[in-house]
């Protein structure tokens, strides 16, 4: 034993501890970050691989390891061995079934790099979850079970990964221990995948033979595959170069997320720089207004910066007081992004309810939110054969290409150039569910060639000439409820009062304007869209417009409401019970529908969505048509 009697005592001070912590934090601060996903077919070992990475990188604590060992004995699929998948599969249903359902994000780090990995589900029904995980990833690890080879879901995920702009791919042929570490099996799978990859535009990928369960070629090369001379998986992940130079060398693009106004002396615009760089003094343009200014300061929590680049979150102050709000884009003054209201886009449908062609959805791109409609898809893509299939709509997990129209110009870049300004989501207006994800390919030429013509006579002047307030009285209800009867009486009363009106009746417009439309759900949506546009033009002319349509879907009625100034859309719900409407059956339509001669009839085999909060509700079982018309006129003119 060494003589320590005369040794100087060693004191562990707070200063030393602080130095150690600062040194540790500093070493991590300068590590680069790699976001990647694992994807592939069911039971290819994605969760097991991530669990192994966490275990080998010593990113689990002793109590977690103890719980893992206990869970492995109770719920695991590896006998008495540790089931690494349980580190990632956190949902009870995942553990019970041994599958991944939702996207699980995990953080780990090595000496050289920090990682965020998303474990994506393999089942086709959870493809939407996989899209979520891939949307922010730099690299994808596509796993293949060595016993099964390339499967349909392997091709689907590969196509989606490429579509979403991930250019770094690792083909991990897993479970090599179950095929005797056969080089022949590995080479056959790689060749098979390479043939498919070339057909979808994937030119480069890195192939590795691995066993997530046994740990072969995960953190170090395995003696079980002496024929493999490439890097281990972790080594490759540590060294892959994620190219951010393209984002940084492009022109400045910063979507404004928040206007920072803490006091009267400070007004800044906060956001994440999507591309390019910015310095104080740079000339910038705020879009869509087109106003220009120069950058005064680049403000951060740690102080002002001399320069900021793509990927940094900052607050800009400008030298001029110009209008700029959330959803605007601050761009280089001499290289602004495009603005258009019609695009071609690739769509991935994420909702159980199919795409409603012509229905109005919220489209969210960066910090911009606009109303959008989707046209009938040009085609749907069969990811197994890459065929372009004719499609009238898109169902859950379908991938297609369609034209998108927005209610106002959207600032964008093609997705191939910018994920931030090229990728969007679609949101159902009634349920707030995210129903689709899209990637803009390009704007349509007609969006650039068709412009609004400035007119000298305004809608207010049209209304003043008629001495009335424009309005759209939207009568809705079941067939036979009495919409046309009551609307006709209302117009007669208004006409006698010298009001300028026009009545659009559901049956009448189908003899002309909408004679090309049937009664499918898509045709019903388009029917209401066209009538809404006509009603809007008539209201612009200063008229009181009455429309009598079943208009069974709330979304379309709300779409028309959104076309008009606030308070000009008056929803009149002619509330008649189905039994009463069917008993009247003036046109014999219910009888035909009941006998199967008339398909898609509202109330029988097609739904009617009653208004939640109409401006006027008429109960025809308690009020005569004449009394109802008088009530509607009184309410309309009382609001005028």
XYZ file of C-alpha atoms in Angstrom:
640
model
C 0.000 0.000 0.000
C 1.332 3.419 -0.879
C 2.440 5.738 1.935
C -0.203 8.434 2.172
C 0.645 9.821 5.591
C 2.631 12.754 4.205
C 0.542 13.243 1.045
C -1.281 16.501 0.591
C -5.020 16.085 1.118
C -7.207 16.285 -2.006
C -10.299 18.460 -1.657
C -13.204 18.054 -4.064
C -14.542 21.587 -4.310
C -17.676 22.995 -5.886
C -15.413 24.720 -8.390
C -13.955 21.390 -9.561
C -17.404 19.856 -9.883
C -18.597 22.894 -11.842
C -15.561 22.640 -14.136
C -16.306 18.977 -14.811
C -19.955 19.727 -15.593
C -19.009 22.644 -17.850
C -16.465 20.498 -19.678
C -19.043 17.750 -20.151
C -21.666 20.156 -21.438
C -19.139 21.823 -23.726
C -18.149 18.483 -25.249
C -21.803 17.756 -26.043
C -22.610 21.262 -27.233
C -20.359 20.937 -30.251
C -21.508 17.467 -31.289
C -23.571 17.339 -34.436
C -27.102 15.961 -34.324
C -28.443 13.238 -36.619
C -32.166 12.494 -36.813
C -32.973 9.125 -38.293
C -35.830 6.658 -38.522
C -36.092 2.910 -38.611
C -38.726 1.524 -40.926
C -39.633 -1.578 -42.870
C -42.155 -4.372 -42.700
C -43.753 -5.968 -39.634
C -41.422 -7.908 -37.294
C -38.267 -6.871 -39.131
C -36.706 -5.964 -35.762
C -36.882 -2.176 -35.753
C -37.638 -1.794 -32.042
C -35.076 -4.455 -31.139
C -32.404 -2.601 -33.095
C -33.104 0.698 -31.320
C -33.196 -1.046 -27.955
C -29.795 -2.559 -28.736
C -28.424 0.879 -29.699
C -29.663 2.355 -26.412
C -28.248 -0.585 -24.463
C -24.837 -0.593 -26.148
C -24.480 3.190 -25.906
C -25.184 2.900 -22.139
C -28.201 5.192 -22.381
C -30.352 3.249 -19.902
C -30.135 3.432 -16.115
C -29.797 0.529 -13.717
C -33.458 0.658 -12.685
C -34.484 0.667 -16.348
C -32.259 -2.333 -17.005
C -33.745 -4.152 -14.025
C -37.270 -3.395 -15.243
C -36.292 -4.501 -18.759
C -35.027 -7.846 -17.494
C -38.238 -8.349 -15.527
C -40.460 -7.310 -18.457
C -38.501 -9.564 -20.795
C -39.358 -12.592 -18.649
C -43.063 -11.633 -18.499
C -43.731 -10.083 -21.890
C -40.685 -10.704 -24.032
C -40.445 -12.808 -27.170
C -36.840 -13.970 -26.680
C -37.225 -16.627 -23.999
C -34.931 -15.868 -21.072
C -32.884 -13.391 -23.108
C -33.340 -9.613 -22.877
C -35.996 -8.393 -25.303
C -34.565 -5.025 -26.366
C -37.764 -4.088 -28.204
C -39.445 -3.464 -24.846
C -37.225 -0.414 -24.340
C -39.050 1.274 -27.210
C -42.518 -0.303 -27.339
C -44.075 1.751 -24.569
C -47.783 1.283 -25.261
C -49.528 -1.593 -23.527
C -51.028 -2.723 -26.832
C -47.556 -2.782 -28.379
C -46.198 -5.000 -25.645
C -49.169 -7.326 -25.741
C -49.035 -7.777 -29.509
C -45.293 -7.472 -29.977
C -45.712 -4.752 -32.604
C -45.069 -1.031 -32.928
C -48.209 1.111 -33.285
C -47.157 4.700 -32.715
C -43.911 6.513 -33.485
C -41.491 6.307 -30.549
C -38.689 8.878 -30.330
C -35.516 8.080 -28.407
C -32.358 10.079 -27.745
C -28.890 8.623 -27.381
C -25.349 9.767 -27.994
C -21.881 8.409 -28.640
C -18.495 10.046 -28.245
C -18.816 11.607 -31.679
C -22.479 12.462 -32.227
C -25.956 12.951 -30.762
C -28.925 11.087 -32.197
C -32.712 11.263 -32.201
C -34.200 8.078 -33.584
C -37.845 7.486 -34.490
C -39.087 3.903 -34.358
C -41.820 3.757 -37.002
C -44.550 1.084 -37.163
C -44.388 -1.545 -39.864
C -48.066 -2.398 -40.326
C -49.645 -0.850 -43.421
C -52.516 0.582 -41.364
C -49.995 2.706 -39.439
C -48.240 4.123 -42.520
C -49.494 7.577 -41.498
C -47.445 7.296 -38.291
C -44.365 6.437 -40.356
C -44.837 9.589 -42.447
C -44.840 11.631 -39.238
C -41.522 10.154 -38.144
C -39.892 10.588 -41.553
C -40.897 14.217 -41.999
C -37.957 15.552 -39.960
C -35.382 12.772 -40.494
C -31.987 13.108 -42.187
C -31.423 9.378 -42.617
C -33.529 6.233 -42.812
C -32.583 2.741 -41.691
C -34.727 0.361 -43.732
C -34.768 -3.048 -42.109
C -35.330 -6.306 -43.943
C -35.809 -9.690 -42.308
C -33.107 -11.881 -43.851
C -35.555 -14.807 -43.922
C -38.212 -12.902 -45.883
C -36.386 -10.548 -48.220
C -37.918 -7.462 -49.819
C -41.646 -7.197 -49.012
C -44.456 -4.871 -50.098
C -44.118 -2.716 -46.980
C -40.364 -2.460 -47.572
C -41.122 -0.975 -50.980
C -43.857 1.276 -49.570
C -41.592 2.714 -46.886
C -38.699 3.123 -49.327
C -40.952 5.042 -51.712
C -42.228 7.270 -48.895
C -38.715 7.900 -47.591
C -37.604 8.988 -51.059
C -40.773 11.034 -51.574
C -40.190 12.835 -48.268
C -36.711 13.875 -49.336
C -34.498 11.600 -47.220
C -31.369 10.981 -49.266
C -29.245 8.975 -46.803
C -30.436 5.358 -46.685
C -29.124 2.352 -44.783
C -30.372 -1.072 -45.856
C -30.028 -3.162 -42.701
C -30.509 -6.857 -43.457
C -31.493 -8.022 -39.978
C -31.719 -11.410 -38.239
C -28.639 -12.684 -40.043
C -28.159 -15.105 -37.131
C -31.320 -16.927 -38.271
C -29.891 -17.617 -41.756
C -26.464 -18.738 -40.560
C -24.839 -15.407 -41.465
C -25.045 -16.414 -45.113
C -23.304 -14.032 -47.512
C -25.345 -15.480 -50.384
C -28.627 -14.570 -48.669
C -27.329 -11.068 -47.951
C -26.094 -10.471 -51.507
C -29.362 -11.714 -53.019
C -31.446 -9.367 -50.871
C -29.201 -6.375 -51.610
C -29.367 -7.043 -55.360
C -33.149 -7.433 -55.214
C -33.542 -4.171 -53.297
C -31.121 -2.322 -55.594
C -33.239 -3.200 -58.643
C -36.342 -1.781 -56.979
C -34.518 1.271 -55.594
C -33.330 2.366 -59.031
C -36.905 2.380 -60.352
C -37.966 4.997 -57.771
C -34.871 7.159 -58.096
C -32.764 5.861 -55.184
C -29.226 5.727 -56.530
C -27.182 5.199 -53.379
C -27.664 3.269 -50.142
C -25.414 1.542 -47.621
C -26.132 -2.152 -47.012
C -25.184 -3.864 -43.733
C -25.715 -7.435 -42.463
C -26.804 -7.176 -38.821
C -28.460 -8.931 -35.928
C -30.175 -6.490 -33.599
C -30.817 -9.277 -31.094
C -27.269 -10.680 -31.026
C -25.538 -7.335 -31.640
C -23.685 -8.325 -34.813
C -22.262 -5.320 -36.725
C -24.102 -2.845 -34.526
C -21.336 -1.150 -32.564
C -18.423 -3.236 -33.899
C -17.752 -5.606 -36.769
C -18.774 -9.167 -35.993
C -16.539 -12.233 -36.391
C -19.661 -14.042 -37.629
C -19.520 -12.077 -40.915
C -15.836 -12.091 -41.891
C -16.895 -11.540 -45.509
C -18.367 -8.120 -44.687
C -15.769 -5.319 -44.947
C -17.955 -2.236 -44.481
C -18.522 -0.146 -41.354
C -20.575 -1.174 -38.329
C -23.930 0.582 -38.061
C -22.923 3.006 -35.295
C -19.708 3.907 -37.107
C -21.688 4.712 -40.240
C -24.232 6.785 -38.293
C -21.407 8.703 -36.628
C -19.691 9.560 -39.895
C -22.462 10.085 -42.441
C -22.317 13.656 -43.685
C -25.655 15.429 -43.500
C -25.474 18.134 -46.138
C -26.863 21.393 -44.791
C -24.856 23.562 -47.162
C -27.674 23.649 -49.718
C -30.001 25.210 -47.137
C -27.373 27.709 -46.058
C -26.293 28.787 -49.529
C -29.830 29.363 -50.820
C -31.652 32.700 -50.553
C -33.038 33.775 -47.183
C -36.382 32.289 -46.200
C -37.758 32.781 -42.683
C -41.438 32.047 -42.006
C -42.633 34.345 -39.218
C -43.982 32.329 -36.291
C -44.501 35.107 -33.778
C -44.400 38.895 -33.554
C -42.438 39.672 -30.389
C -43.694 42.920 -28.829
C -42.689 42.972 -25.122
C -42.831 46.784 -24.903
C -43.369 49.910 -26.989
C -39.683 50.141 -27.911
C -39.220 46.645 -29.355
C -40.918 44.887 -32.261
C -39.266 41.761 -33.561
C -40.225 38.893 -35.839
C -39.384 35.430 -34.550
C -38.960 32.301 -36.630
C -36.736 29.469 -37.777
C -34.560 30.222 -40.799
C -35.553 27.672 -43.443
C -32.771 28.541 -45.865
C -30.041 31.061 -46.486
C -28.346 33.404 -44.052
C -28.905 36.919 -42.794
C -26.770 39.761 -41.410
C -27.633 43.179 -40.023
C -27.972 45.587 -42.931
C -29.257 42.955 -45.389
C -32.148 44.036 -47.596
C -35.235 41.870 -47.019
C -38.733 41.628 -48.445
C -41.814 40.733 -46.378
C -44.281 38.587 -48.278
C -47.072 38.534 -49.332
C -47.223 42.337 -48.909
C -43.966 42.830 -50.838
C -42.787 45.619 -48.504
C -39.004 45.978 -48.213
C -36.694 47.009 -45.407
C -33.243 46.215 -43.989
C -32.307 44.110 -40.965
C -31.473 46.151 -37.881
C -30.640 43.394 -35.359
C -30.508 39.610 -35.049
C -31.714 38.985 -31.510
C -31.340 35.779 -29.474
C -31.596 34.925 -25.787
C -27.784 34.845 -25.608
C -27.351 38.233 -27.270
C -27.276 39.739 -30.741
C -25.628 37.860 -33.609
C -23.515 39.140 -36.476
C -24.942 36.414 -38.714
C -27.611 33.711 -38.560
C -27.944 30.721 -40.874
C -30.473 28.046 -41.832
C -31.575 25.958 -38.863
C -31.292 28.753 -36.278
C -34.263 30.218 -34.418
C -33.905 33.984 -34.147
C -35.783 37.260 -33.842
C -35.223 39.907 -36.504
C -35.838 43.609 -36.056
C -36.180 45.822 -39.108
C -35.206 49.440 -39.731
C -38.669 50.343 -41.057
C -42.104 50.062 -39.478
C -43.746 47.744 -41.990
C -46.655 45.361 -41.564
C -45.494 41.812 -40.821
C -47.407 39.122 -38.958
C -47.511 35.398 -38.278
C -47.685 33.459 -41.547
C -45.672 36.020 -43.514
C -42.244 35.135 -44.879
C -39.163 37.337 -44.567
C -37.024 36.711 -47.650
C -34.033 38.100 -49.499
C -35.233 41.275 -51.209
C -33.786 40.309 -54.594
C -34.843 36.609 -54.528
C -38.346 36.207 -53.043
C -40.138 32.825 -53.052
C -43.005 32.069 -55.414
C -46.601 32.797 -54.518
C -49.482 30.930 -56.136
C -52.933 29.570 -55.333
C -52.866 26.450 -57.539
C -50.338 23.627 -57.367
C -49.608 20.087 -58.324
C -48.704 18.111 -55.217
C -47.966 14.560 -54.138
C -50.400 13.516 -51.385
C -50.262 10.828 -48.724
C -53.745 10.284 -47.308
C -53.666 9.680 -43.547
C -57.318 9.468 -42.507
C -59.776 6.570 -42.236
C -62.325 8.683 -44.113
C -61.384 9.016 -47.780
C -60.467 12.300 -49.461
C -63.561 14.322 -50.373
C -62.802 15.822 -53.764
C -63.812 19.493 -53.773
C -64.269 19.707 -50.001
C -62.560 22.590 -48.249
C -59.725 21.634 -45.861
C -57.296 23.721 -43.871
C -53.859 23.603 -45.486
C -51.001 24.361 -43.120
C -47.565 25.076 -44.609
C -45.020 26.328 -42.094
C -46.733 29.173 -40.272
C -49.223 29.792 -43.113
C -52.783 28.471 -42.878
C -55.169 28.752 -45.831
C -58.353 27.084 -47.031
C -57.749 24.522 -49.797
C -59.673 22.157 -52.033
C -58.290 19.039 -53.709
C -59.288 18.110 -57.239
C -59.839 14.538 -58.372
C -56.421 12.839 -58.255
C -54.557 12.653 -61.547
C -53.496 9.171 -60.464
C -52.771 6.952 -57.475
C -49.383 5.243 -57.199
C -49.140 1.498 -56.656
C -45.920 1.388 -54.638
C -45.390 -2.303 -55.366
C -45.454 -1.950 -59.162
C -45.081 1.877 -59.437
C -48.077 1.885 -61.788
C -50.128 5.057 -62.088
C -53.699 3.997 -61.362
C -56.880 5.920 -62.138
C -58.478 7.154 -58.908
C -61.560 9.176 -57.987
C -60.361 9.707 -54.429
C -57.599 8.607 -52.028
C -58.199 6.143 -49.202
C -56.189 5.586 -46.027
C -52.424 5.259 -46.761
C -52.913 5.882 -50.474
C -50.311 7.948 -52.314
C -51.342 10.031 -55.287
C -50.830 13.206 -57.268
C -53.524 15.897 -57.437
C -54.076 19.572 -58.062
C -54.601 21.775 -55.010
C -56.368 25.143 -55.038
C -56.136 27.604 -52.133
C -58.362 30.566 -51.325
C -55.418 32.956 -51.315
C -51.828 32.861 -52.618
C -49.456 30.639 -50.684
C -45.737 31.391 -50.371
C -43.881 28.230 -51.253
C -40.869 26.491 -52.731
C -40.998 23.081 -54.441
C -40.530 20.347 -51.841
C -37.410 19.101 -53.644
C -35.833 22.469 -52.819
C -37.254 23.136 -49.344
C -39.021 20.849 -46.888
C -40.107 23.819 -44.806
C -41.779 25.768 -47.617
C -42.741 22.787 -49.762
C -44.356 20.366 -47.331
C -47.841 20.814 -45.921
C -50.550 19.036 -43.975
C -54.306 18.983 -44.557
C -56.684 19.377 -41.603
C -60.390 18.564 -41.525
C -62.196 21.789 -40.680
C -64.866 20.157 -38.540
C -62.889 17.572 -36.574
C -59.417 19.191 -36.613
C -57.938 15.807 -37.575
C -54.806 15.823 -39.713
C -56.050 13.946 -42.767
C -53.229 14.252 -45.295
C -49.639 15.247 -45.930
C -48.484 16.822 -49.168
C -45.358 17.803 -51.054
C -45.632 20.620 -53.601
C -44.171 19.750 -56.995
C -44.779 23.045 -58.805
C -47.334 25.816 -59.240
C -49.715 25.554 -62.175
C -49.204 27.903 -65.074
C -52.776 29.184 -64.886
C -52.047 30.325 -61.326
C -49.397 32.646 -62.764
C -51.347 33.769 -65.830
C -54.713 34.541 -64.197
C -54.775 37.737 -62.125
C -57.447 39.711 -60.286
C -58.611 42.662 -62.345
C -59.045 45.859 -60.371
C -62.647 47.140 -60.674
C -63.741 50.701 -60.018
C -67.278 49.961 -58.806
C -67.097 48.213 -55.438
C -69.529 45.745 -53.883
C -70.492 48.432 -51.341
C -71.447 50.750 -54.180
C -73.535 48.007 -55.797
C -75.389 47.514 -52.502
C -75.838 51.272 -51.938
C -77.425 51.633 -55.371
C -80.009 49.038 -54.345
C -80.389 50.557 -50.866
C -79.953 47.212 -49.115
C -77.467 45.035 -47.353
C -76.355 41.981 -49.420
C -77.024 38.587 -47.900
C -77.103 34.902 -48.769
C -80.056 33.073 -47.182
C -78.936 29.450 -47.275
C -81.939 27.117 -46.869
C -80.872 23.600 -45.899
C -82.809 20.489 -44.889
C -83.982 17.086 -46.045
C -85.702 16.521 -49.355
C -89.381 17.333 -48.815
C -88.693 19.535 -45.789
C -90.160 22.584 -47.522
C -87.025 24.545 -48.439
C -88.127 25.624 -51.920
C -91.666 26.436 -50.770
C -90.534 28.665 -47.912
C -87.686 30.261 -49.927
C -90.157 31.141 -52.688
C -92.516 32.785 -50.170
C -89.615 34.742 -48.643
C -88.588 36.056 -52.063
C -92.165 37.100 -52.870
C -92.374 39.067 -49.607
C -89.006 40.749 -50.214
C -89.965 41.553 -53.805
C -93.142 43.305 -52.626
C -90.899 45.360 -50.332
C -88.794 46.475 -53.343
C -85.806 44.352 -52.328
C -83.516 43.095 -55.076
C -83.353 39.302 -54.829
C -82.576 36.124 -56.720
C -83.529 32.544 -55.837
C -81.182 29.659 -56.692
C -83.101 26.388 -56.385
C -81.419 22.997 -56.127
C -83.441 21.362 -58.887
C -83.275 24.345 -61.233
C -79.481 24.741 -61.256
C -79.106 21.060 -62.192
C -80.831 21.844 -65.498
C -78.014 24.196 -66.477
C -75.030 25.180 -64.353
C -74.684 21.763 -62.713
C -76.295 19.442 -65.238
C -72.997 17.523 -65.577
C -73.047 16.485 -61.899
C -74.551 13.369 -60.385
C -75.340 12.560 -56.763
C -72.156 10.928 -55.521
C -70.552 12.513 -52.474
C -67.904 14.194 -54.661
C -70.559 15.540 -57.050
C -72.643 16.867 -54.155
C -69.602 18.726 -52.840
C -68.875 20.232 -56.270
C -72.559 21.143 -56.678
C -72.471 23.227 -53.497
C -69.083 24.759 -54.329
C -70.368 26.043 -57.667
C -73.585 27.382 -56.166
C -71.577 29.056 -53.411
C -69.374 30.817 -55.967
C -72.431 32.017 -57.904
C -74.136 33.198 -54.705
C -70.983 35.101 -53.757
C -70.915 36.898 -57.129
C -74.589 37.820 -56.748
C -73.955 39.136 -53.235
C -71.050 41.178 -54.655
C -73.621 42.696 -57.030
C -75.631 43.808 -53.987
C -78.403 41.203 -54.181
C -80.170 39.260 -51.461
C -79.619 35.700 -52.645
C -81.807 32.789 -51.557
C -80.556 29.232 -52.099
C -82.665 26.114 -51.543
C -80.409 23.037 -51.450
C -80.289 19.927 -49.313
C -76.520 20.676 -48.911
C -76.139 17.687 -46.582
C -72.579 18.276 -45.347
C -71.603 20.861 -42.758
C -68.146 21.268 -44.296
C -69.572 22.582 -47.574
C -71.981 24.954 -45.874
C -69.073 26.303 -43.835
C -67.050 26.596 -47.054
C -69.695 28.899 -48.520
C -69.898 30.865 -45.259
C -66.148 31.464 -45.478
C -66.543 32.938 -48.992
C -68.640 35.837 -47.691
C -68.050 38.759 -45.323
C -69.028 38.123 -41.731
C -72.805 38.255 -41.084
C -73.770 38.034 -44.789
C -74.264 34.255 -44.697
C -77.541 33.331 -42.993
C -78.065 29.597 -42.512
C -81.781 28.716 -42.441
C -82.349 25.173 -41.192
C -85.717 23.823 -42.335
C -85.973 21.251 -39.560
C -88.349 18.507 -40.609
C -88.112 14.970 -39.169
C -87.263 12.258 -41.697
C -90.587 10.489 -41.104
C -92.524 13.694 -41.844
C -90.490 14.514 -44.957
C -90.926 10.953 -46.211
C -94.677 11.059 -45.557
C -94.958 14.124 -47.785
C -92.755 12.647 -50.566
C -94.127 15.131 -53.098
C -91.759 13.959 -55.849
C -91.861 10.249 -55.014
C -88.117 10.204 -54.343
C -88.218 8.473 -50.950
C -90.265 5.635 -52.423
C -87.675 5.142 -55.164
C -84.836 5.299 -52.649
C -86.487 2.728 -50.373
C -86.935 0.359 -53.294
C -83.285 0.723 -54.355
C -84.065 2.580 -57.595
C -82.417 5.793 -56.369
C -78.904 5.542 -54.894
C -77.134 8.019 -52.590
C -80.396 9.604 -51.451
C -80.039 11.853 -48.420
C -81.673 10.427 -45.312
C -81.861 6.882 -46.705
C -78.411 5.715 -47.822
C -76.540 9.026 -47.641
C -76.178 11.078 -44.441
C -77.563 14.512 -43.633
C -75.496 16.572 -41.170
C -77.839 18.999 -39.430
C -76.489 22.490 -38.625
C -75.027 22.868 -35.160
C -75.885 26.531 -34.717
C -77.951 27.959 -37.610
C -78.899 31.624 -37.638
C -82.563 30.645 -38.166
C -84.278 27.334 -37.370
C -87.749 26.580 -38.725
C -89.729 23.668 -37.247
C -92.196 22.850 -40.037
C -94.207 20.587 -37.739
C -95.100 23.608 -35.594
C -95.158 26.474 -38.120
C -96.853 26.997 -41.480
C -94.765 27.970 -44.532
C -96.372 31.437 -44.532
C -95.528 32.034 -40.876
C -92.013 30.726 -41.437
C -91.478 33.123 -44.352
C -92.659 36.088 -42.282
C -90.310 35.141 -39.433
C -87.336 34.880 -41.809
C -88.069 38.255 -43.439
C -88.448 39.933 -40.054
C -85.148 38.521 -38.820
C -83.326 39.399 -42.043
C -84.484 42.999 -42.189
C -84.124 43.401 -38.449
C -80.432 42.583 -38.852
C -80.018 44.896 -41.851
